Amino acid sequence: MPHKTPARGFYVIIATMQTKQTLIIANLKQNPNTLKEAVILARNYINLKKTSKNANIGMALPLPFLYPIQKEFGKSITIYAQSVSAYIYGPHTGETSAKQLISIGIKNTIIGHSERRAMGETNESIRDQVENALAENMNVILCVGEIQRHGDATHIHFVEQQLEIGLMKTKKQDFKNITIAYEPVWAIGEIATRSANVNEIYEMTIIIRKKLVEIFGKISGSSIKIIYGGSVNSTDCKEIMSVHHIEGLLVGHASLNTKEMKKIIDIARK
Ligand code: PGA
């Protein structure tokens, strides 16, 4: 029997499947201690990247390492700042503006990480950070996540509010520059006893997707990437990546161990 030529749509679907990349960001937090060590990590990640076709690997670095690492490795790996100022410029000691980051070639940033929220950032200041970063055309990973779950719906309202306020000053066309990281605070860091389970993550991705569609409309809101962070390791990342809507990982302490990071990347890219 002669083979039928598949319809054009078939090839489009295959092409889309092939180009879909898992986003895996190493959030180094306040690590490592020296630029030398950061350079070693960057080299290691770049080597991992070479063997990880379906993964888009990035690293979020402490401020002093951003410029030298961007300059040396920026073409090979995506570099993220870990935060950005809520102010455009002025008397805000210790702050770094989106314009300043852009001026040294940094086009990506995390905003609203729970560890920064714990240091006093509010939904309102995060809203201004998002606005400033997007005004400079930066790519923003906005972190949201409940502090605890009480067995009722409060965690849902908590995250909905983080999204509503955090994205309040965005424009419809900004969707292309936004990624949402769902990071339940109770699952973050070395003291956390576990990652969220598949059902917990799935429930929240539905809530997040619904909110994104409300804010940006059906097509744009559906195309925004949602990634997961919180005690991700090579043992649980397969399950996490199996959750519908999850298209990447924000890896904290596990990312300091290159062997563990390699395992995570190998398992997580779909
Ligand atoms: P963790 O951190 O993997 O160490 O829990 C994740 C994050 O804080 O982004």
PDB file of C-alpha atoms and ligand atoms in Angstrom:
ATOM      1  CA  MET A   1       0.000   0.000   0.000  1.00  0.00           C
ATOM      2  CA  PRO A   2       1.397   3.440  -0.894  1.00  0.00           C
ATOM      3  CA  HIS A   3       2.236   5.656   2.079  1.00  0.00           C
ATOM      4  CA  LYS A   4       0.056   8.701   2.477  1.00  0.00           C
ATOM      5  CA  THR A   5       1.898  12.031   2.744  1.00  0.00           C
ATOM      6  CA  PRO A   6       1.025  13.506   6.153  1.00  0.00           C
ATOM      7  CA  ALA A   7      -0.860  16.797   6.134  1.00  0.00           C
ATOM      8  CA  ARG A   8       1.210  19.982   6.576  1.00  0.00           C
ATOM      9  CA  GLY A   9      -0.139  20.418  10.109  1.00  0.00           C
ATOM     10  CA  PHE A  10       1.635  17.205  11.057  1.00  0.00           C
ATOM     11  CA  TYR A  11       5.026  18.720  10.258  1.00  0.00           C
ATOM     12  CA  VAL A  12       4.129  21.891  12.129  1.00  0.00           C
ATOM     13  CA  ILE A  13       3.273  19.847  15.229  1.00  0.00           C
ATOM     14  CA  ILE A  14       6.532  17.863  14.971  1.00  0.00           C
ATOM     15  CA  ALA A  15       8.554  21.074  14.520  1.00  0.00           C
ATOM     16  CA  THR A  16       6.878  22.643  17.551  1.00  0.00           C
ATOM     17  CA  MET A  17       7.578  19.544  19.619  1.00  0.00           C
ATOM     18  CA  GLN A  18      11.226  19.604  18.606  1.00  0.00           C
ATOM     19  CA  THR A  19      11.830  23.247  19.360  1.00  0.00           C
ATOM     20  CA  LYS A  20      10.103  23.322  22.761  1.00  0.00           C
ATOM     21  CA  GLN A  21      12.825  23.871  25.310  1.00  0.00           C
ATOM     22  CA  THR A  22      12.786  23.200  29.016  1.00  0.00           C
ATOM     23  CA  LEU A  23      13.927  26.281  30.891  1.00  0.00           C
ATOM     24  CA  ILE A  24      16.325  25.392  33.707  1.00  0.00           C
ATOM     25  CA  ILE A  25      17.679  28.252  35.778  1.00  0.00           C
ATOM     26  CA  ALA A  26      20.300  27.830  38.468  1.00  0.00           C
ATOM     27  CA  ASN A  27      19.481  30.329  41.189  1.00  0.00           C
ATOM     28  CA  LEU A  28      22.841  30.664  42.922  1.00  0.00           C
ATOM     29  CA  LYS A  29      21.462  33.006  45.614  1.00  0.00           C
ATOM     30  CA  GLN A  30      24.349  34.429  47.693  1.00  0.00           C
ATOM     31  CA  ASN A  31      26.790  31.829  46.327  1.00  0.00           C
ATOM     32  CA  PRO A  32      29.583  31.159  45.518  1.00  0.00           C
ATOM     33  CA  ASN A  33      32.032  33.207  47.585  1.00  0.00           C
ATOM     34  CA  THR A  34      34.426  34.193  44.812  1.00  0.00           C
ATOM     35  CA  LEU A  35      34.366  35.210  41.179  1.00  0.00           C
ATOM     36  CA  LYS A  36      36.796  32.390  40.465  1.00  0.00           C
ATOM     37  CA  GLU A  37      34.281  29.832  41.714  1.00  0.00           C
ATOM     38  CA  ALA A  38      31.469  31.515  39.760  1.00  0.00           C
ATOM     39  CA  VAL A  39      33.561  31.241  36.586  1.00  0.00           C
ATOM     40  CA  ILE A  40      34.081  27.520  37.216  1.00  0.00           C
ATOM     41  CA  LEU A  41      30.337  27.035  37.671  1.00  0.00           C
ATOM     42  CA  ALA A  42      29.595  29.002  34.490  1.00  0.00           C
ATOM     43  CA  ARG A  43      32.058  26.824  32.539  1.00  0.00           C
ATOM     44  CA  ASN A  44      30.488  23.678  33.972  1.00  0.00           C
ATOM     45  CA  TYR A  45      26.976  24.819  33.030  1.00  0.00           C
ATOM     46  CA  ILE A  46      28.119  25.688  29.524  1.00  0.00           C
ATOM     47  CA  ASN A  47      29.501  22.179  29.141  1.00  0.00           C
ATOM     48  CA  LEU A  48      26.192  20.774  30.360  1.00  0.00           C
ATOM     49  CA  LYS A  49      24.411  22.962  27.858  1.00  0.00           C
ATOM     50  CA  LYS A  50      26.398  21.524  24.969  1.00  0.00           C
ATOM     51  CA  THR A  51      25.034  18.065  25.696  1.00  0.00           C
ATOM     52  CA  SER A  52      21.495  19.160  26.583  1.00  0.00           C
ATOM     53  CA  LYS A  53      19.712  19.898  23.326  1.00  0.00           C
ATOM     54  CA  ASN A  54      16.202  20.497  24.614  1.00  0.00           C
ATOM     55  CA  ALA A  55      17.193  22.577  27.599  1.00  0.00           C
ATOM     56  CA  ASN A  56      17.654  26.313  27.823  1.00  0.00           C
ATOM     57  CA  ILE A  57      20.003  26.725  30.782  1.00  0.00           C
ATOM     58  CA  GLY A  58      20.512  29.965  32.634  1.00  0.00           C
ATOM     59  CA  MET A  59      22.189  31.151  35.797  1.00  0.00           C
ATOM     60  CA  ALA A  60      21.058  33.853  38.234  1.00  0.00           C
ATOM     61  CA  LEU A  61      24.138  35.373  39.783  1.00  0.00           C
ATOM     62  CA  PRO A  62      24.999  37.674  42.670  1.00  0.00           C
ATOM     63  CA  LEU A  63      25.499  41.278  41.566  1.00  0.00           C
ATOM     64  CA  PRO A  64      29.345  41.475  41.561  1.00  0.00           C
ATOM     65  CA  PHE A  65      29.599  38.508  39.204  1.00  0.00           C
ATOM     66  CA  LEU A  66      27.075  39.691  36.640  1.00  0.00           C
ATOM     67  CA  TYR A  67      29.306  41.899  34.520  1.00  0.00           C
ATOM     68  CA  PRO A  68      32.431  39.696  34.306  1.00  0.00           C
ATOM     69  CA  ILE A  69      30.447  36.522  33.674  1.00  0.00           C
ATOM     70  CA  GLN A  70      28.180  38.200  31.133  1.00  0.00           C
ATOM     71  CA  LYS A  71      31.229  39.590  29.336  1.00  0.00           C
ATOM     72  CA  GLU A  72      33.036  36.275  29.161  1.00  0.00           C
ATOM     73  CA  PHE A  73      30.183  33.784  28.838  1.00  0.00           C
ATOM     74  CA  GLY A  74      27.108  35.807  27.892  1.00  0.00           C
ATOM     75  CA  LYS A  75      27.028  34.366  24.374  1.00  0.00           C
ATOM     76  CA  SER A  76      27.044  30.798  25.680  1.00  0.00           C
ATOM     77  CA  ILE A  77      24.660  30.941  28.626  1.00  0.00           C
ATOM     78  CA  THR A  78      21.755  33.147  29.675  1.00  0.00           C
ATOM     79  CA  ILE A  79      22.615  35.289  32.673  1.00  0.00           C
ATOM     80  CA  TYR A  80      19.968  36.543  35.101  1.00  0.00           C
ATOM     81  CA  ALA A  81      20.105  39.139  37.839  1.00  0.00           C
ATOM     82  CA  GLN A  82      18.459  38.010  41.074  1.00  0.00           C
ATOM     83  CA  SER A  83      16.482  41.204  41.550  1.00  0.00           C
ATOM     84  CA  VAL A  84      16.034  44.731  40.246  1.00  0.00           C
ATOM     85  CA  SER A  85      15.183  48.017  41.923  1.00  0.00           C
ATOM     86  CA  ALA A  86      11.622  49.266  42.267  1.00  0.00           C
ATOM     87  CA  TYR A  87      13.033  52.727  41.496  1.00  0.00           C
ATOM     88  CA  ILE A  88      14.272  54.129  38.217  1.00  0.00           C
ATOM     89  CA  TYR A  89      17.236  55.988  39.804  1.00  0.00           C
ATOM     90  CA  GLY A  90      18.080  58.133  42.810  1.00  0.00           C
ATOM     91  CA  PRO A  91      18.898  57.896  46.519  1.00  0.00           C
ATOM     92  CA  HIS A  92      18.324  54.154  47.045  1.00  0.00           C
ATOM     93  CA  THR A  93      21.562  52.833  48.491  1.00  0.00           C
ATOM     94  CA  GLY A  94      22.301  49.242  47.591  1.00  0.00           C
ATOM     95  CA  GLU A  95      19.755  49.101  44.784  1.00  0.00           C
ATOM     96  CA  THR A  96      20.437  48.361  41.107  1.00  0.00           C
ATOM     97  CA  SER A  97      18.148  49.628  38.390  1.00  0.00           C
ATOM     98  CA  ALA A  98      16.969  47.839  35.270  1.00  0.00           C
ATOM     99  CA  LYS A  99      18.723  50.496  33.175  1.00  0.00           C
ATOM    100  CA  GLN A 100      22.014  49.795  34.972  1.00  0.00           C
ATOM    101  CA  LEU A 101      21.654  46.062  34.363  1.00  0.00           C
ATOM    102  CA  ILE A 102      20.875  46.627  30.704  1.00  0.00           C
ATOM    103  CA  SER A 103      23.943  48.888  30.419  1.00  0.00           C
ATOM    104  CA  ILE A 104      26.178  45.920  31.336  1.00  0.00           C
ATOM    105  CA  GLY A 105      24.362  43.532  29.012  1.00  0.00           C
ATOM    106  CA  ILE A 106      22.052  41.822  31.520  1.00  0.00           C
ATOM    107  CA  LYS A 107      18.666  41.361  29.883  1.00  0.00           C
ATOM    108  CA  ASN A 108      17.073  38.908  32.310  1.00  0.00           C
ATOM    109  CA  THR A 109      16.084  39.061  35.933  1.00  0.00           C
ATOM    110  CA  ILE A 110      14.287  37.201  38.666  1.00  0.00           C
ATOM    111  CA  ILE A 111      11.804  39.377  40.576  1.00  0.00           C
ATOM    112  CA  GLY A 112       9.923  38.747  43.815  1.00  0.00           C
ATOM    113  CA  HIS A 113      11.853  35.737  45.044  1.00  0.00           C
ATOM    114  CA  SER A 114      10.459  34.645  48.395  1.00  0.00           C
ATOM    115  CA  GLU A 115      13.789  35.300  50.099  1.00  0.00           C
ATOM    116  CA  ARG A 116      13.559  38.936  48.942  1.00  0.00           C
ATOM    117  CA  ARG A 117       9.912  39.154  49.950  1.00  0.00           C
ATOM    118  CA  ALA A 118      10.998  37.915  53.396  1.00  0.00           C
ATOM    119  CA  MET A 119      13.443  40.851  53.515  1.00  0.00           C
ATOM    120  CA  GLY A 120      10.620  43.341  53.041  1.00  0.00           C
ATOM    121  CA  GLU A 121       9.654  43.397  49.375  1.00  0.00           C
ATOM    122  CA  THR A 122       5.904  43.745  49.013  1.00  0.00           C
ATOM    123  CA  ASN A 123       3.520  42.949  46.171  1.00  0.00           C
ATOM    124  CA  GLU A 124       3.490  46.696  45.456  1.00  0.00           C
ATOM    125  CA  SER A 125       7.275  47.101  45.294  1.00  0.00           C
ATOM    126  CA  ILE A 126       7.441  43.970  43.150  1.00  0.00           C
ATOM    127  CA  ARG A 127       4.823  45.488  40.838  1.00  0.00           C
ATOM    128  CA  ASP A 128       7.160  48.496  40.342  1.00  0.00           C
ATOM    129  CA  GLN A 129      10.183  46.266  39.799  1.00  0.00           C
ATOM    130  CA  VAL A 130       8.289  44.349  37.127  1.00  0.00           C
ATOM    131  CA  GLU A 131       7.205  47.608  35.502  1.00  0.00           C
ATOM    132  CA  ASN A 132      10.772  48.987  35.465  1.00  0.00           C
ATOM    133  CA  ALA A 133      12.316  45.796  34.114  1.00  0.00           C
ATOM    134  CA  LEU A 134       9.722  45.460  31.349  1.00  0.00           C
ATOM    135  CA  ALA A 135      10.141  49.127  30.424  1.00  0.00           C
ATOM    136  CA  GLU A 136      13.771  48.239  29.632  1.00  0.00           C
ATOM    137  CA  ASN A 137      12.614  45.209  27.674  1.00  0.00           C
ATOM    138  CA  MET A 138      14.125  42.787  30.169  1.00  0.00           C
ATOM    139  CA  ASN A 139      12.890  39.210  30.512  1.00  0.00           C
ATOM    140  CA  VAL A 140      11.309  38.794  33.915  1.00  0.00           C
ATOM    141  CA  ILE A 141      10.860  35.650  35.979  1.00  0.00           C
ATOM    142  CA  LEU A 142       8.224  36.650  38.518  1.00  0.00           C
ATOM    143  CA  CYS A 143       8.260  34.357  41.563  1.00  0.00           C
ATOM    144  CA  VAL A 144       5.028  33.619  43.376  1.00  0.00           C
ATOM    145  CA  GLY A 145       4.114  31.086  46.026  1.00  0.00           C
ATOM    146  CA  GLU A 146       2.277  30.666  49.282  1.00  0.00           C
ATOM    147  CA  ILE A 147       4.120  30.648  52.597  1.00  0.00           C
ATOM    148  CA  GLN A 148       2.047  27.809  54.032  1.00  0.00           C
ATOM    149  CA  ARG A 149      -0.985  25.695  53.229  1.00  0.00           C
ATOM    150  CA  HIS A 150      -3.709  25.491  55.845  1.00  0.00           C
ATOM    151  CA  GLY A 151      -6.015  22.981  54.201  1.00  0.00           C
ATOM    152  CA  ASP A 152      -8.366  25.718  52.946  1.00  0.00           C
ATOM    153  CA  ALA A 153      -8.221  28.079  49.958  1.00  0.00           C
ATOM    154  CA  THR A 154      -6.086  30.830  51.511  1.00  0.00           C
ATOM    155  CA  HIS A 155      -2.970  29.741  49.591  1.00  0.00           C
ATOM    156  CA  ILE A 156      -4.896  30.154  46.344  1.00  0.00           C
ATOM    157  CA  HIS A 157      -5.991  33.721  47.150  1.00  0.00           C
ATOM    158  CA  PHE A 158      -2.457  34.500  48.305  1.00  0.00           C
ATOM    159  CA  VAL A 159      -0.907  33.548  44.966  1.00  0.00           C
ATOM    160  CA  GLU A 160      -3.731  35.131  42.962  1.00  0.00           C
ATOM    161  CA  GLN A 161      -3.053  38.400  44.723  1.00  0.00           C
ATOM    162  CA  GLN A 162       0.683  38.170  44.116  1.00  0.00           C
ATOM    163  CA  LEU A 163      -0.065  37.839  40.402  1.00  0.00           C
ATOM    164  CA  GLU A 164      -2.784  40.480  40.261  1.00  0.00           C
ATOM    165  CA  ILE A 165      -0.677  43.117  41.983  1.00  0.00           C
ATOM    166  CA  GLY A 166       2.693  42.045  40.603  1.00  0.00           C
ATOM    167  CA  LEU A 167       1.435  42.214  37.019  1.00  0.00           C
ATOM    168  CA  MET A 168      -0.849  45.207  37.543  1.00  0.00           C
ATOM    169  CA  LYS A 169       1.281  47.639  35.531  1.00  0.00           C
ATOM    170  CA  THR A 170       2.101  45.330  32.641  1.00  0.00           C
ATOM    171  CA  LYS A 171       0.867  45.921  29.112  1.00  0.00           C
ATOM    172  CA  LYS A 172      -0.811  43.290  26.955  1.00  0.00           C
ATOM    173  CA  GLN A 173       2.291  42.918  24.753  1.00  0.00           C
ATOM    174  CA  ASP A 174       4.567  42.271  27.771  1.00  0.00           C
ATOM    175  CA  PHE A 175       3.528  38.618  27.914  1.00  0.00           C
ATOM    176  CA  LYS A 176       6.489  37.702  25.687  1.00  0.00           C
ATOM    177  CA  ASN A 177       8.945  38.847  28.355  1.00  0.00           C
ATOM    178  CA  ILE A 178       7.293  37.191  31.343  1.00  0.00           C
ATOM    179  CA  THR A 179       7.816  33.787  32.957  1.00  0.00           C
ATOM    180  CA  ILE A 180       6.157  32.794  36.218  1.00  0.00           C
ATOM    181  CA  ALA A 181       8.041  30.711  38.767  1.00  0.00           C
ATOM    182  CA  TYR A 182       5.771  28.935  41.216  1.00  0.00           C
ATOM    183  CA  GLU A 183       7.796  28.444  44.371  1.00  0.00           C
ATOM    184  CA  PRO A 184       5.877  27.433  47.494  1.00  0.00           C
ATOM    185  CA  VAL A 185       7.891  29.020  50.280  1.00  0.00           C
ATOM    186  CA  TRP A 186       7.490  25.988  52.553  1.00  0.00           C
ATOM    187  CA  ALA A 187       9.367  23.886  49.995  1.00  0.00           C
ATOM    188  CA  ILE A 188      12.317  26.236  49.488  1.00  0.00           C
ATOM    189  CA  GLY A 189      15.846  25.899  50.773  1.00  0.00           C
ATOM    190  CA  GLU A 190      17.893  23.276  52.506  1.00  0.00           C
ATOM    191  CA  ILE A 191      15.644  23.191  55.557  1.00  0.00           C
ATOM    192  CA  ALA A 192      12.548  22.350  53.525  1.00  0.00           C
ATOM    193  CA  THR A 193      11.637  18.719  54.002  1.00  0.00           C
ATOM    194  CA  ARG A 194      10.182  18.118  50.545  1.00  0.00           C
ATOM    195  CA  SER A 195       9.182  19.621  47.215  1.00  0.00           C
ATOM    196  CA  ALA A 196       5.507  20.173  46.590  1.00  0.00           C
ATOM    197  CA  ASN A 197       3.846  17.041  45.230  1.00  0.00           C
ATOM    198  CA  VAL A 198       2.361  16.688  41.780  1.00  0.00           C
ATOM    199  CA  ASN A 199      -1.207  17.435  42.899  1.00  0.00           C
ATOM    200  CA  GLU A 200      -0.178  20.503  44.857  1.00  0.00           C
ATOM    201  CA  ILE A 201       1.790  21.857  41.902  1.00  0.00           C
ATOM    202  CA  TYR A 202      -0.926  21.000  39.388  1.00  0.00           C
ATOM    203  CA  GLU A 203      -3.595  22.772  41.416  1.00  0.00           C
ATOM    204  CA  MET A 204      -1.541  25.926  41.550  1.00  0.00           C
ATOM    205  CA  THR A 205      -0.527  25.894  37.892  1.00  0.00           C
ATOM    206  CA  ILE A 206      -4.223  25.880  37.001  1.00  0.00           C
ATOM    207  CA  ILE A 207      -4.810  28.911  39.223  1.00  0.00           C
ATOM    208  CA  ILE A 208      -1.786  30.695  37.761  1.00  0.00           C
ATOM    209  CA  ARG A 209      -2.764  29.930  34.174  1.00  0.00           C
ATOM    210  CA  LYS A 210      -6.323  31.157  34.799  1.00  0.00           C
ATOM    211  CA  LYS A 211      -5.019  34.425  36.195  1.00  0.00           C
ATOM    212  CA  LEU A 212      -2.586  34.897  33.303  1.00  0.00           C
ATOM    213  CA  VAL A 213      -5.388  34.361  30.813  1.00  0.00           C
ATOM    214  CA  GLU A 214      -7.535  36.894  32.694  1.00  0.00           C
ATOM    215  CA  ILE A 215      -4.726  39.467  32.573  1.00  0.00           C
ATOM    216  CA  PHE A 216      -3.267  38.896  29.096  1.00  0.00           C
ATOM    217  CA  GLY A 217      -6.093  37.205  27.193  1.00  0.00           C
ATOM    218  CA  LYS A 218      -6.435  33.598  26.119  1.00  0.00           C
ATOM    219  CA  ILE A 219      -3.661  33.231  23.538  1.00  0.00           C
ATOM    220  CA  SER A 220      -1.007  35.358  25.243  1.00  0.00           C
ATOM    221  CA  GLY A 221      -1.856  34.174  28.756  1.00  0.00           C
ATOM    222  CA  SER A 222      -1.650  30.549  27.642  1.00  0.00           C
ATOM    223  CA  SER A 223       1.778  31.042  26.109  1.00  0.00           C
ATOM    224  CA  ILE A 224       3.491  32.360  29.258  1.00  0.00           C
ATOM    225  CA  LYS A 225       5.904  29.777  30.654  1.00  0.00           C
ATOM    226  CA  ILE A 226       5.321  28.505  34.183  1.00  0.00           C
ATOM    227  CA  ILE A 227       8.304  26.940  35.905  1.00  0.00           C
ATOM    228  CA  TYR A 228       8.635  25.339  39.339  1.00  0.00           C
ATOM    229  CA  GLY A 229      11.148  25.947  42.104  1.00  0.00           C
ATOM    230  CA  GLY A 230      11.506  24.632  45.630  1.00  0.00           C
ATOM    231  CA  SER A 231      13.915  21.867  46.653  1.00  0.00           C
ATOM    232  CA  VAL A 232      14.165  20.560  43.110  1.00  0.00           C
ATOM    233  CA  ASN A 233      16.589  17.655  42.882  1.00  0.00           C
ATOM    234  CA  SER A 234      17.365  14.756  40.577  1.00  0.00           C
ATOM    235  CA  THR A 235      14.999  12.470  42.504  1.00  0.00           C
ATOM    236  CA  ASP A 236      11.855  14.583  42.213  1.00  0.00           C
ATOM    237  CA  CYS A 237      12.375  16.567  39.008  1.00  0.00           C
ATOM    238  CA  LYS A 238      10.889  13.955  36.688  1.00  0.00           C
ATOM    239  CA  GLU A 239       7.615  13.987  38.573  1.00  0.00           C
ATOM    240  CA  ILE A 240       7.574  17.770  38.745  1.00  0.00           C
ATOM    241  CA  MET A 241       8.187  18.078  35.012  1.00  0.00           C
ATOM    242  CA  SER A 242       5.328  15.667  34.344  1.00  0.00           C
ATOM    243  CA  VAL A 243       2.870  18.263  35.665  1.00  0.00           C
ATOM    244  CA  HIS A 244       0.886  19.829  32.868  1.00  0.00           C
ATOM    245  CA  HIS A 245       1.815  23.539  32.445  1.00  0.00           C
ATOM    246  CA  ILE A 246       5.255  23.149  34.062  1.00  0.00           C
ATOM    247  CA  GLU A 247       7.903  23.957  31.453  1.00  0.00           C
ATOM    248  CA  GLY A 248      11.001  24.402  33.512  1.00  0.00           C
ATOM    249  CA  LEU A 249      12.721  24.556  36.867  1.00  0.00           C
ATOM    250  CA  LEU A 250      14.298  27.156  39.102  1.00  0.00           C
ATOM    251  CA  VAL A 251      16.937  25.167  40.945  1.00  0.00           C
ATOM    252  CA  GLY A 252      18.430  26.570  44.148  1.00  0.00           C
ATOM    253  CA  HIS A 253      20.934  24.728  46.329  1.00  0.00           C
ATOM    254  CA  ALA A 254      21.113  21.678  44.055  1.00  0.00           C
ATOM    255  CA  SER A 255      22.522  23.900  41.300  1.00  0.00           C
ATOM    256  CA  LEU A 256      25.784  24.374  43.211  1.00  0.00           C
ATOM    257  CA  ASN A 257      26.580  20.721  42.601  1.00  0.00           C
ATOM    258  CA  THR A 258      27.349  20.299  38.902  1.00  0.00           C
ATOM    259  CA  LYS A 259      26.856  16.517  38.935  1.00  0.00           C
ATOM    260  CA  GLU A 260      23.408  16.916  40.475  1.00  0.00           C
ATOM    261  CA  MET A 261      22.597  19.718  38.038  1.00  0.00           C
ATOM    262  CA  LYS A 262      23.581  17.473  35.122  1.00  0.00           C
ATOM    263  CA  LYS A 263      21.238  14.765  36.369  1.00  0.00           C
ATOM    264  CA  ILE A 264      18.421  17.295  36.773  1.00  0.00           C
ATOM    265  CA  ILE A 265      18.923  18.624  33.256  1.00  0.00           C
ATOM    266  CA  ASP A 266      19.098  15.160  31.723  1.00  0.00           C
ATOM    267  CA  ILE A 267      15.909  14.071  33.450  1.00  0.00           C
ATOM    268  CA  ALA A 268      13.961  17.297  33.139  1.00  0.00           C
ATOM    269  CA  ARG A 269      14.257  18.114  29.475  1.00  0.00           C
ATOM    270  CA  LYS A 270      11.168  16.677  27.899  1.00  0.00           C
TER     271      LYS A 270
HETATM  272  P1  PGA B   1      15.903  25.536  46.549  1.00  0.00           P
HETATM  273  O1  PGA B   1      15.672  27.016  46.083  1.00  0.00           O
HETATM  274  O2  PGA B   1      15.989  24.681  45.329  1.00  0.00           O
HETATM  275  O3  PGA B   1      17.185  25.594  47.323  1.00  0.00           O
HETATM  276  O4  PGA B   1      14.733  25.174  47.403  1.00  0.00           O
HETATM  277  C1  PGA B   1      14.857  27.356  45.012  1.00  0.00           C
HETATM  278  C2  PGA B   1      14.804  28.860  44.915  1.00  0.00           C
HETATM  279  O5  PGA B   1      14.869  29.496  45.952  1.00  0.00           O
HETATM  280  O6  PGA B   1      14.703  29.424  43.807  1.00  0.00           O
END
